[in-house]
Amino acid sequence: MSEHRLTSVGIDVGTTTTQVVVSELEVREPAGAGKLEIVSREIRYRGTIHETPLSGPETVDIDAVARIVEDELAAARVEPSGIETGAVIVTGETARKDNAEALVHRIASEGGEFVAAAAGPALEAVLAGQGSGAATRAKERGEIVANADVGGGTTNVALFDADGVRDTRCLDVGGRLVRFDSEGAITGVSEAIRGLADDLGVDLEPGTEPSTEDLDRLAGAMADCVIDAITGPPFSDRTASLAIGSLPTDPIEVDGVAFTGGVGRLVHGDPTDPFEYADLGPTLAAAIRERAAELPLLDLDETIRATVVGAGTRTTELSGRTVEVDESLLPLRNLPAMGVGDLPEEDLETRLEGVIGEATERYGPDEPVVLAIDDVGPLTYDRLTRVAAAIDTVWTADGGGRPLLVLTRQNCAKALGQALRRRSDGRPLAVIDEVGVADGEYLDIGRPLDGGETVPVVVKTLAF
Amino acid sequence: MSDKRAKDRLDGPRDPDLLERITDRNPSRLGVGRAGSRPRTDTLLEFRADHGIARDAVLTNVDEGFIEETGLVKIGTLIEDTEEYLARPDRGREISAETAEYLREHCEEGPEVQLVVADGLSSSAVEANVPDLLPILLDGLADRDLRVGTPVFVEYGRVDVMDAIGEELDADCCVILIGERPGLASAESLSAYLVYGPERGGPTAKKSVISNIHQGGLPPVEAGAQLVDLIAEMCERERSGIDLREDDREFVTD
């Protein structure tokens, strides 16, 4: 059968560094799979590690980031028009900058035809673990592998098992939270770390030169929390106070631990000059290294580039082989997913009206949304015609401004799509199957591969 | 067939999650344990039960009531009984002169699309899948404004009987939905073969196929919808089989 190669770009704008990778995804139908899958991911170009350009304490210099991306793509000898998929992600503290959202959307739209914008600490954790090889190791060995991505602004831990992501734990712990000048005097402290410093009685007054003991105590407390985040639950109160989002409650025994990110890379290496990067990074790495001696440490393929590799190679999914799509609609970007869950046996209209009402409330009338259905019910003729009729009724009552966009986990896109089409009076529609998405996530849907029978889909989180 | 497999069978596995991942991967009899050098009693009984279901699928006929309810015109081939059906594939591909006459009397002649349902090697496959597949196929063909002839049911039919029927009724395109040879994992698998310009003795390369149609494989409703697109493409391009897919292949000629 036909074989495709997709050129994919990954761009990570982090607290400290900005990175670009270009990779090639090989798309094929493995024997017996019945659908196209991404069977290999080869990194074609690894960009240089750039310092993330800031134009103020709370703003990223978007033009400078755009220039970095442009230069890197030129160095990789890739035209933006030749990029078929990929993702831009803002990570760590950069995601909290005032113009983070504008940044990802601009870089994504300049990056190529179908490059997704993404943000969110849990997503970062997962992408880093997928990029480093932790997820693959967990799958191949049936083990629980933790990937701890320790960067400039945040630490994002993801636990993987053979089926994929088990859970994530994210903390306000990073090497750039305290910054120094060449003399070792403090030039900046992030809000996120002030509580911990006060708690420890460490004075972080800008301009002062803190003692080595104080810095070791601060880095030590941060490292304790990193280790705690990997080995818990239960978690200490201090870890809980530094957590971003919620922490899991079920204890899991970890078989292997990999450290990635700028600080994580130093954990694996030899001790370096503590002020080499003009921040707390090397001191924090040394503290983690000391405490991690008891852990089953893994040395994986990617460390500092784990997140960008994950963003470039793991964000694209492929739909089922047969979809029903009006190609004029594609590509579609930033479509909010409305989770419908399992469709009830009766009263479909009531459920769908509720979902559409919610969509109007959240995104406004006539704004396109994707109806994400977990289970349409038994795949019979009667059921599918019933579901199609209900969707059409509710859409018509809604005013008919929205295109009909439906996503199902079951293999039924063509049947449901045709049933919808014969009722929907020429309204544009796209029904895509064998992709799962949760309520509140966003979707980008690209143009079909393989003669209109499979579309690339990026499911993304945009949490600033 | 049976949903209850190995995971309930092995006593005290060291890693039950791993065992489940392995056994869920496919419907084979994995991790079923053993008694000395032989299978356990329940494993053996289940194997025999599955074999029995497979044999039944071959040896029983499609229910008359089903054929009537579905509104199919029933005909036969040159075959008299199951024994002969299994021994003489050639006679399962041909119809008698009387049957040809009967077809022309009871069916629309010269349709764009002629649909045929045949028991093939699994009557269960027909009864399990056709009720969901046929209506969505008929809906879709109607939406494409394709003129569909009178659907026919063939008892003791082989795939190529579609050529004889299509030729006698002068159809542009002929589709046969036929029960596949049952396996020990599923006896309900159906295939659809399609040909543009059916003629007796036409090459197999001119036939397109969609196979593995059953609830655990390609769901019958989805298969029906896929067939609509494929038939529409065949009628538009006036070809089928590898002629329809030639742009997918690279033939090196020098």
XYZ file of C-alpha atoms in Angstrom:
718
model
C 0.000 0.000 0.000
C 0.930 3.610 -0.229
C 3.499 5.031 2.115
C 3.874 8.622 3.220
C 6.508 10.684 4.942
C 5.449 13.754 6.858
C 7.835 16.552 7.655
C 7.139 17.619 11.205
C 8.511 20.541 13.201
C 8.776 20.868 16.963
C 9.306 24.252 18.592
C 9.676 24.640 22.357
C 9.788 28.133 23.847
C 10.779 27.466 27.446
C 11.688 29.508 30.495
C 15.375 29.527 29.631
C 15.778 28.091 26.166
C 14.111 28.047 22.805
C 14.660 25.018 20.591
C 13.643 23.748 17.175
C 13.787 20.235 15.748
C 12.701 18.960 12.359
C 11.719 15.343 12.033
C 10.332 12.984 9.488
C 7.392 10.765 10.382
C 6.906 7.629 8.362
C 3.257 6.726 7.843
C 2.307 3.201 6.851
C -0.333 0.586 7.457
C 1.192 -2.137 9.607
C -0.063 -5.630 8.737
C -3.419 -6.265 10.348
C -3.768 -2.772 11.799
C -6.535 -1.726 9.420
C -5.509 1.912 9.678
C -2.525 4.090 8.897
C -0.088 4.613 11.731
C 3.086 6.579 12.317
C 5.624 3.757 12.297
C 8.880 5.642 12.672
C 10.077 9.046 13.772
C 13.447 10.225 12.611
C 14.980 13.495 13.761
C 16.375 15.184 10.663
C 17.652 18.331 12.263
C 18.458 19.255 15.851
C 18.660 23.011 16.259
C 20.994 24.922 18.529
C 19.850 25.689 22.062
C 18.950 29.409 22.118
C 18.287 31.609 25.102
C 14.599 32.571 25.100
C 14.516 36.265 24.142
C 12.584 38.495 26.541
C 11.592 42.091 25.933
C 10.594 42.703 29.559
C 10.220 40.743 32.782
C 6.730 39.586 31.821
C 6.929 39.604 28.029
C 8.589 37.380 25.471
C 10.131 39.056 22.438
C 7.872 37.424 19.862
C 9.710 38.889 16.858
C 13.010 37.543 18.138
C 11.485 34.073 18.661
C 10.081 34.222 15.136
C 13.571 35.060 13.822
C 15.110 32.134 15.712
C 12.546 29.785 14.179
C 13.093 31.240 10.728
C 16.887 30.903 11.004
C 16.661 27.360 12.316
C 14.346 26.279 9.513
C 16.744 27.830 7.014
C 19.634 25.958 8.642
C 17.579 22.767 8.440
C 16.912 23.558 4.763
C 13.150 23.326 5.234
C 10.663 25.779 3.765
C 7.696 26.591 5.989
C 5.523 25.504 3.063
C 7.171 22.085 3.220
C 6.200 21.499 6.843
C 3.206 19.254 7.062
C 2.648 18.925 10.774
C 4.111 19.558 14.203
C 3.604 21.716 17.259
C 4.760 24.857 18.986
C 4.678 24.640 22.740
C 5.333 27.305 25.338
C 6.607 25.735 28.506
C 7.576 26.514 32.072
C 7.410 30.137 33.149
C 7.144 31.333 29.546
C 3.584 29.981 29.496
C 2.708 32.544 32.184
C 4.092 35.550 30.348
C 1.554 38.163 29.293
C 1.905 37.451 25.604
C 2.313 33.654 25.719
C -0.920 32.985 23.890
C -0.168 35.484 21.139
C 3.294 33.960 20.858
C 2.209 30.366 20.195
C -0.520 31.328 17.784
C 1.778 33.547 15.753
C 4.648 31.031 15.640
C 2.210 28.229 14.806
C 0.678 30.136 11.918
C 4.094 31.075 10.535
C 5.528 27.628 11.129
C 3.699 25.934 8.320
C 0.409 24.756 6.974
C -0.527 22.607 9.916
C 1.433 23.368 13.025
C -0.423 23.289 16.309
C -0.085 25.642 19.232
C 0.026 24.071 22.659
C 0.620 24.876 26.285
C 0.034 23.286 29.665
C 2.276 21.729 32.292
C 0.721 18.247 32.120
C 1.172 18.227 28.348
C 4.804 19.303 28.759
C 5.389 16.435 31.149
C 3.930 13.922 28.707
C 5.762 15.300 25.656
C 9.090 15.254 27.502
C 8.589 11.621 28.487
C 7.625 10.702 24.950
C 10.556 12.620 23.511
C 13.114 11.165 25.911
C 12.176 7.570 25.245
C 10.660 6.967 28.702
C 7.243 6.136 27.245
C 8.748 3.666 24.766
C 10.771 1.977 27.482
C 7.670 1.611 29.674
C 5.767 0.093 26.772
C 8.513 -2.295 25.681
C 9.285 -3.577 29.146
C 5.888 -3.308 30.761
C 7.457 -1.178 33.501
C 6.466 2.007 35.271
C 8.893 4.686 34.091
C 8.956 8.221 35.493
C 10.259 11.052 33.356
C 11.167 14.125 35.374
C 11.695 17.135 33.129
C 13.476 19.723 35.258
C 13.751 22.979 33.367
C 14.275 26.639 34.071
C 10.838 27.413 35.449
C 9.033 24.192 36.223
C 9.516 20.506 36.901
C 7.103 18.259 35.045
C 6.961 14.597 35.968
C 5.041 12.040 33.887
C 4.643 8.383 34.816
C 4.227 5.931 31.978
C 3.133 2.319 31.941
C 2.742 -0.105 29.053
C -0.576 1.498 28.055
C 0.720 5.064 28.038
C 0.493 7.934 30.505
C -0.392 6.928 34.058
C -0.378 10.410 35.614
C 1.550 13.687 35.810
C 2.885 15.836 38.653
C 4.051 19.400 38.029
C 5.916 21.728 40.366
C 7.142 25.305 40.489
C 10.727 24.139 40.736
C 13.359 25.137 38.180
C 16.903 26.382 37.734
C 15.976 29.871 36.490
C 13.803 30.779 39.450
C 16.874 32.496 40.917
C 19.225 34.397 38.583
C 22.694 35.801 39.275
C 25.198 38.167 37.716
C 28.774 37.165 36.959
C 29.821 38.003 40.545
C 27.208 35.675 42.062
C 24.906 38.487 43.211
C 21.158 37.945 42.787
C 19.626 39.764 39.819
C 16.160 38.270 39.839
C 13.875 35.936 41.771
C 10.635 34.455 40.504
C 7.513 34.824 42.619
C 6.989 31.091 42.547
C 9.982 30.419 44.797
C 9.624 33.237 47.338
C 7.360 31.280 49.675
C 9.861 28.437 49.928
C 12.783 30.837 50.488
C 10.902 32.661 53.263
C 10.008 29.331 54.805
C 13.685 28.333 54.889
C 14.785 31.773 56.067
C 16.886 32.265 52.946
C 17.218 35.921 52.001
C 16.925 36.424 48.242
C 17.243 40.216 48.127
C 18.309 41.299 44.621
C 21.829 42.737 44.650
C 22.954 40.611 47.602
C 25.279 37.676 47.330
C 23.751 34.705 49.183
C 26.018 32.249 51.021
C 26.762 28.857 49.485
C 25.075 27.237 52.497
C 21.867 29.179 51.881
C 21.823 28.293 48.195
C 22.499 24.641 49.015
C 19.635 24.674 51.533
C 17.260 26.236 49.004
C 18.321 23.894 46.189
C 18.187 20.966 48.623
C 14.591 21.742 49.599
C 13.658 22.090 45.927
C 15.370 18.776 45.127
C 13.505 17.086 48.015
C 10.260 18.165 46.386
C 11.369 16.875 42.970
C 12.221 13.462 44.444
C 8.986 13.517 46.446
C 7.012 14.278 43.281
C 8.551 11.199 41.638
C 8.216 8.757 44.519
C 4.869 9.906 45.995
C 2.029 9.847 46.767
C 1.845 10.601 49.636
C 3.406 14.037 49.131
C 4.858 16.397 51.701
C 3.034 19.653 52.449
C 5.899 21.524 50.835
C 5.599 19.544 47.590
C 1.846 20.118 47.632
C 2.382 23.867 48.069
C 4.669 23.994 45.006
C 2.367 21.836 42.870
C 0.830 23.216 39.678
C -2.613 21.696 39.244
C -3.630 18.615 41.163
C -1.455 15.744 42.346
C -2.459 12.078 42.060
C -3.527 10.144 45.169
C -2.837 6.489 44.312
C 0.661 5.301 45.236
C 2.666 3.713 42.401
C 6.030 1.998 42.603
C 8.384 3.290 39.945
C 10.743 0.908 38.091
C 12.911 3.545 36.434
C 13.503 7.307 36.554
C 14.867 9.526 33.798
C 15.778 13.199 34.234
C 15.399 15.510 31.246
C 15.373 19.243 30.584
C 18.216 21.707 31.022
C 18.647 20.964 34.723
C 17.787 17.287 34.274
C 20.671 16.907 31.829
C 23.072 18.161 34.520
C 21.710 15.552 36.955
C 23.057 12.831 34.675
C 26.380 14.592 34.050
C 29.363 15.483 36.200
C 29.281 18.462 38.583
C 29.875 21.792 36.836
C 30.630 25.360 37.822
C 27.558 26.389 39.892
C 27.282 29.756 38.123
C 27.945 28.565 34.578
C 24.404 29.455 33.504
C 24.048 32.462 35.851
C 21.245 30.692 37.695
C 20.510 28.063 40.314
C 20.484 25.232 37.725
C 23.800 23.476 38.485
C 23.266 23.749 42.254
C 19.785 22.299 41.917
C 21.093 19.523 39.646
C 23.803 18.639 42.188
C 21.207 18.470 44.966
C 18.949 16.218 42.882
C 21.901 14.005 41.896
C 22.785 13.474 45.550
C 19.202 12.526 46.461
C 18.574 10.435 43.362
C 21.368 7.981 44.142
C 18.801 5.605 45.641
C 16.506 5.759 42.604
C 16.692 3.358 39.621
C 18.173 5.997 37.290
C 17.875 5.600 33.510
C 20.070 7.226 30.910
C 17.817 7.786 27.900
C 18.344 9.120 24.365
C 17.193 12.700 24.800
C 17.724 14.956 27.801
C 17.736 18.687 27.156
C 15.789 18.297 23.910
C 13.213 15.823 25.249
C 10.263 18.243 25.179
C 10.969 19.675 21.751
C 11.458 16.196 20.305
C 8.167 15.143 21.897
C 6.430 18.202 20.459
C 7.864 17.535 17.022
C 7.211 13.829 16.823
C 4.385 12.851 19.142
C 1.611 15.371 18.837
C 0.213 14.140 15.526
C -2.278 11.275 15.497
C -3.914 9.721 12.483
C -7.611 9.100 12.173
C -9.194 5.871 10.988
C -8.720 4.881 7.373
C -12.131 5.978 6.198
C -13.561 9.303 7.150
C -16.332 11.416 5.636
C -15.028 14.937 5.119
C -15.745 17.974 2.976
C -12.196 18.795 2.005
C -13.032 22.472 1.563
C -13.306 22.650 5.380
C -9.702 21.562 5.948
C -7.376 22.354 7.550
C -9.305 23.232 10.688
C -7.473 24.821 13.598
C -8.168 25.336 17.275
C -11.492 23.584 17.297
C -12.795 23.226 20.822
C -13.986 19.703 21.614
C -17.361 19.322 23.299
C -17.277 16.029 25.172
C -20.538 14.130 24.796
C -19.338 10.987 26.578
C -21.374 7.876 25.822
C -24.600 8.676 23.994
C -27.630 7.584 26.005
C -29.999 4.985 24.632
C -32.997 7.325 24.661
C -33.451 11.085 24.588
C -30.442 11.777 22.392
C -31.830 15.190 21.542
C -31.884 16.297 25.180
C -28.249 15.351 25.672
C -27.134 17.001 22.440
C -29.138 20.164 23.136
C -27.341 20.413 26.475
C -23.968 20.066 24.769
C -24.750 22.657 22.111
C -26.140 25.050 24.726
C -22.886 24.682 26.636
C -20.902 25.328 23.436
C -22.816 28.568 22.850
C -22.169 29.614 26.420
C -18.453 28.848 26.249
C -17.537 29.923 22.733
C -20.501 31.949 21.428
C -23.250 31.160 18.903
C -22.290 29.699 15.530
C -18.649 29.140 16.597
C -17.482 25.774 15.204
C -17.050 23.037 17.799
C -16.344 19.321 17.484
C -18.807 16.905 18.977
C -16.604 14.272 20.618
C -18.578 11.067 21.124
C -17.014 8.261 23.164
C -19.623 5.625 22.391
C -22.427 6.071 19.862
C -23.992 2.793 20.996
C -24.276 -0.456 19.049
C -23.026 -0.027 15.474
C -26.292 -0.939 13.776
C -28.149 0.717 10.920
C -31.068 1.731 13.142
C -28.842 3.243 15.796
C -26.669 5.242 13.398
C -29.643 6.670 11.512
C -31.202 7.561 14.859
C -27.998 9.326 15.993
C -27.661 11.159 12.677
C -31.286 12.312 12.861
C -30.810 13.592 16.412
C -27.643 15.523 15.551
C -29.339 17.050 12.530
C -32.435 18.058 14.530
C -30.387 19.723 17.241
C -28.071 21.466 14.740
C -31.017 22.792 12.759
C -32.704 24.088 15.924
C -29.401 25.733 16.856
C -29.635 27.945 13.772
C -27.493 25.966 11.383
C -24.483 28.268 11.503
C -22.057 25.621 12.711
C -20.539 23.052 10.370
C -21.266 19.462 11.380
C -18.053 18.282 13.020
C -18.130 14.930 14.767
C -15.388 12.759 16.214
C -15.939 9.165 17.319
C -13.742 6.558 18.943
C -15.489 3.711 17.131
C -14.902 2.910 13.481
C -18.105 4.389 12.041
C -17.208 7.754 10.458
C -18.282 6.921 6.933
C -21.576 5.360 7.957
C -22.462 8.198 10.342
C -21.149 10.781 7.878
C -23.274 9.471 5.017
C -26.325 9.210 7.249
C -25.776 12.823 8.317
C -25.122 14.032 4.808
C -28.429 12.753 3.462
C -30.240 14.755 6.156
C -28.123 17.851 6.460
C -29.147 19.726 3.348
C -25.699 20.469 1.987
C -24.244 21.796 5.232
C -20.455 21.228 5.322
C -19.493 18.268 7.459
C -16.538 16.305 8.756
C -16.906 13.011 10.597
C -13.657 11.498 11.815
C -13.181 8.262 13.714
C -10.748 6.284 15.850
C -9.492 9.384 17.655
C -10.246 10.101 21.297
C -10.381 13.620 22.717
C -11.550 14.999 26.049
C -13.930 17.863 26.745
C -12.181 21.233 26.666
C -9.239 20.041 24.585
C -8.619 21.516 21.161
C -8.144 19.888 17.799
C -6.372 20.692 14.585
C -7.420 18.588 11.622
C -5.166 18.519 8.579
C -5.790 17.725 4.947
C -6.312 14.059 4.074
C -3.444 11.702 3.315
C -3.884 8.598 1.233
C -6.466 9.833 -1.249
C -8.857 11.356 1.227
C -9.189 8.401 3.539
C -7.097 9.379 6.589
C -6.562 12.770 8.209
C -3.850 13.847 10.640
C -5.276 15.104 13.912
C -3.514 16.956 16.695
C -5.245 16.853 20.048
C -3.920 19.632 22.214
C -4.293 21.375 25.480
C -4.111 25.155 25.641
C -3.787 25.986 29.326
C -2.033 29.273 30.033
C -16.780 -16.317 20.446
C -16.216 -16.832 24.132
C -15.293 -13.648 25.965
C -13.909 -15.656 28.830
C -10.336 -16.458 28.050
C -7.010 -16.958 29.719
C -7.060 -14.206 32.300
C -9.666 -16.043 34.349
C -7.945 -19.320 33.679
C -4.339 -19.081 34.856
C -3.965 -19.455 38.593
C -2.086 -16.679 40.361
C -0.225 -15.040 37.483
C 2.744 -12.992 38.702
C 1.754 -9.965 36.646
C -1.995 -10.058 35.898
C -1.916 -6.699 34.069
C 0.770 -7.904 31.688
C -1.099 -11.167 31.086
C -4.234 -9.214 30.283
C -2.374 -6.972 27.843
C -1.037 -10.017 26.031
C -4.321 -11.922 25.932
C -6.329 -8.837 24.922
C -4.078 -8.254 21.959
C -5.793 -10.830 19.769
C -8.481 -13.466 20.058
C -6.082 -16.461 19.940
C -6.005 -18.956 22.756
C -3.118 -17.332 24.626
C -2.136 -18.129 28.190
C -4.757 -20.809 28.616
C -2.605 -22.910 30.911
C -2.154 -26.678 30.696
C -2.763 -29.904 32.574
C 0.456 -31.875 32.274
C 1.194 -31.940 28.579
C -2.445 -31.510 27.542
C -4.904 -28.617 27.422
C -7.175 -28.172 30.406
C -10.702 -29.552 30.173
C -12.378 -26.158 29.859
C -9.863 -25.036 27.214
C -10.516 -28.176 25.208
C -14.281 -27.827 25.550
C -14.128 -24.232 24.419
C -11.989 -25.193 21.442
C -14.500 -27.888 20.468
C -17.400 -25.481 20.928
C -15.726 -22.920 18.655
C -15.043 -25.633 16.100
C -18.698 -26.674 16.325
C -19.816 -23.107 15.636
C -17.493 -22.939 12.628
C -18.868 -26.234 11.265
C -22.441 -25.077 11.795
C -21.717 -21.902 9.848
C -20.655 -24.037 6.871
C -23.222 -26.787 7.156
C -26.423 -24.852 7.869
C -28.422 -22.809 5.395
C -29.546 -19.205 5.605
C -33.022 -19.049 7.134
C -35.866 -18.767 4.569
C -37.658 -16.200 6.728
C -34.556 -14.008 6.695
C -34.355 -14.053 2.895
C -38.037 -13.144 2.602
C -37.874 -10.364 5.204
C -34.872 -8.843 3.505
C -36.802 -8.860 0.224
C -34.275 -10.899 -1.769
C -35.098 -12.970 -4.854
C -33.812 -16.463 -4.091
C -32.062 -18.602 -6.680
C -29.686 -21.571 -6.642
C -26.554 -22.634 -8.507
C -25.913 -26.014 -10.131
C -25.252 -27.444 -6.652
C -27.724 -29.884 -5.009
C -26.444 -30.116 -1.432
C -23.670 -29.126 0.983
C -21.558 -32.207 0.165
C -21.484 -31.281 -3.490
C -20.962 -27.611 -2.644
C -17.757 -28.411 -0.795
C -16.510 -30.834 -3.456
C -17.378 -28.892 -6.651
C -16.487 -25.181 -6.503
C -16.961 -24.979 -10.301
C -20.678 -25.838 -10.051
C -21.134 -23.170 -7.359
C -20.123 -20.501 -9.880
C -22.736 -21.280 -12.527
C -26.505 -21.077 -12.830
C -28.798 -23.187 -15.006
C -30.589 -21.868 -18.087
C -33.906 -22.112 -16.159
C -32.489 -20.038 -13.323
C -31.235 -17.428 -15.800
C -34.740 -17.260 -17.240
C -36.226 -16.957 -13.722
C -33.819 -14.110 -12.942
C -34.810 -12.140 -16.016
C -38.493 -12.636 -15.143
C -38.198 -11.507 -11.531
C -35.432 -8.921 -11.594
C -34.900 -5.564 -13.227
C -32.651 -5.889 -16.284
C -29.766 -3.571 -17.120
C -29.291 -1.949 -13.709
C -26.259 0.152 -12.922
C -25.643 -1.848 -9.756
C -26.683 -5.468 -9.152
C -26.494 -6.627 -5.522
C -26.084 -10.322 -4.738
C -26.012 -11.995 -1.333
C -24.583 -15.516 -1.108
C -24.198 -17.964 1.771
C -20.698 -18.977 0.666
C -18.992 -20.832 3.487
C -20.828 -19.124 6.331
C -24.572 -18.726 6.556
C -24.063 -17.114 10.000
C -22.016 -14.305 8.403
C -24.940 -13.438 6.128
C -27.517 -13.438 8.914
C -25.266 -11.453 11.270
C -24.095 -8.691 8.915
C -26.502 -8.191 6.016
C -29.332 -6.614 8.120
C -27.085 -3.659 9.024
C -25.016 -3.514 5.860
C -27.708 -3.655 3.178
C -29.908 -0.695 4.240
C -27.000 1.734 4.559
C -25.693 0.518 1.193
C -29.106 1.054 -0.426
C -29.450 4.513 1.202
C -26.037 5.531 -0.046
C -26.539 4.257 -3.601
C -29.866 6.093 -3.753
C -28.113 9.297 -2.606
C -25.632 8.879 -5.451
C -28.511 8.468 -7.929
C -27.325 5.016 -8.958
C -29.989 2.688 -10.356
C -29.953 -0.442 -8.224
C -31.436 -3.690 -9.569
C -33.442 -6.280 -7.638
C -31.203 -7.780 -4.912
C -30.708 -11.533 -5.272
C -29.906 -14.295 -2.797
C -27.916 -17.285 -4.070
C -27.852 -20.576 -2.198
C -24.648 -22.608 -2.516
C -22.937 -19.723 -4.279
C -19.226 -19.152 -4.899
C -17.786 -15.666 -5.510
C -17.768 -15.952 -9.297
C -21.502 -16.650 -9.492
C -21.678 -12.832 -9.489
C -20.266 -12.885 -13.024
C -23.006 -15.220 -14.286
C -25.780 -13.208 -12.600
C -24.348 -9.863 -13.685
C -23.990 -11.064 -17.257
C -27.527 -12.497 -17.452
C -29.047 -9.308 -16.039
C -26.731 -7.061 -18.066
C -25.605 -5.070 -15.024
C -22.901 -2.368 -15.277
C -21.500 -3.364 -11.930
C -22.079 -6.359 -9.689
C -21.492 -6.705 -5.937
C -21.628 -9.953 -3.973
C -21.798 -10.145 -0.177
C -20.580 -13.618 0.724
C -19.824 -15.537 3.926
C -16.116 -16.181 4.469
C -14.600 -19.504 5.425
C -15.115 -19.594 9.213
C -12.172 -19.598 11.559
C -11.965 -20.617 15.185
C -12.076 -16.985 16.278
C -15.003 -15.800 14.190
C -17.564 -17.629 12.072
C -19.385 -14.418 11.194
C -16.960 -12.771 8.802
C -18.380 -11.485 5.522
C -16.620 -10.276 2.359
C -17.809 -8.022 -0.428
C -16.463 -8.599 -3.951
C -17.130 -6.039 -6.659
C -16.676 -6.088 -10.411
C -17.333 -3.555 -13.144
C -18.610 -5.123 -16.370
C -19.266 -8.643 -15.030
C -18.637 -11.494 -17.498
C -18.231 -15.224 -17.025
C -14.571 -16.223 -16.829
C -13.395 -12.649 -16.240
C -10.020 -12.369 -14.539
C -9.880 -12.246 -10.725
C -7.661 -9.164 -11.039
C -10.726 -7.211 -12.119
C -12.411 -7.795 -8.759
C -12.171 -5.407 -5.834
C -12.741 -6.706 -2.317
C -13.574 -5.447 1.170
C -13.088 -8.267 3.653
C -13.232 -9.025 7.371
C -16.693 -7.498 7.787
C -18.105 -8.379 11.225
C -18.752 -6.627 14.515
C -15.234 -7.424 15.770
C -13.576 -6.369 12.488
C -14.891 -3.803 10.024
C -18.386 -3.077 11.395
C -21.080 -3.928 8.798
C -22.564 -0.398 8.793
C -19.165 1.118 8.105
C -18.533 -1.490 5.406
C -21.840 -0.510 3.779
C -20.794 3.135 3.706
C -17.360 2.247 2.283
C -18.985 0.132 -0.422
C -21.089 3.132 -1.486
C -17.940 5.168 -2.166
C -16.195 2.288 -3.902
C -19.186 1.470 -6.140
C -19.618 5.147 -7.030
C -15.945 5.327 -7.992
C -16.179 2.136 -10.065
C -19.234 3.390 -11.949
C -17.649 6.762 -12.578
C -14.321 5.411 -13.772
C -15.844 2.339 -15.439
C -13.307 -0.074 -13.990
C -12.633 -2.269 -10.966
C -9.945 -4.394 -9.313
C -6.327 -3.467 -9.943
C -7.384 -1.183 -12.816
C -8.914 1.048 -10.144
C -5.730 1.162 -8.107
C -3.068 1.372 -10.786
C -1.900 4.818 -9.640
C -1.003 3.248 -6.264
C 1.481 0.910 -7.861
C 4.747 1.486 -9.546
C 5.328 -0.907 -12.377
C 8.911 -1.028 -13.537
C 8.835 -1.777 -17.241
C 12.431 -1.486 -18.364
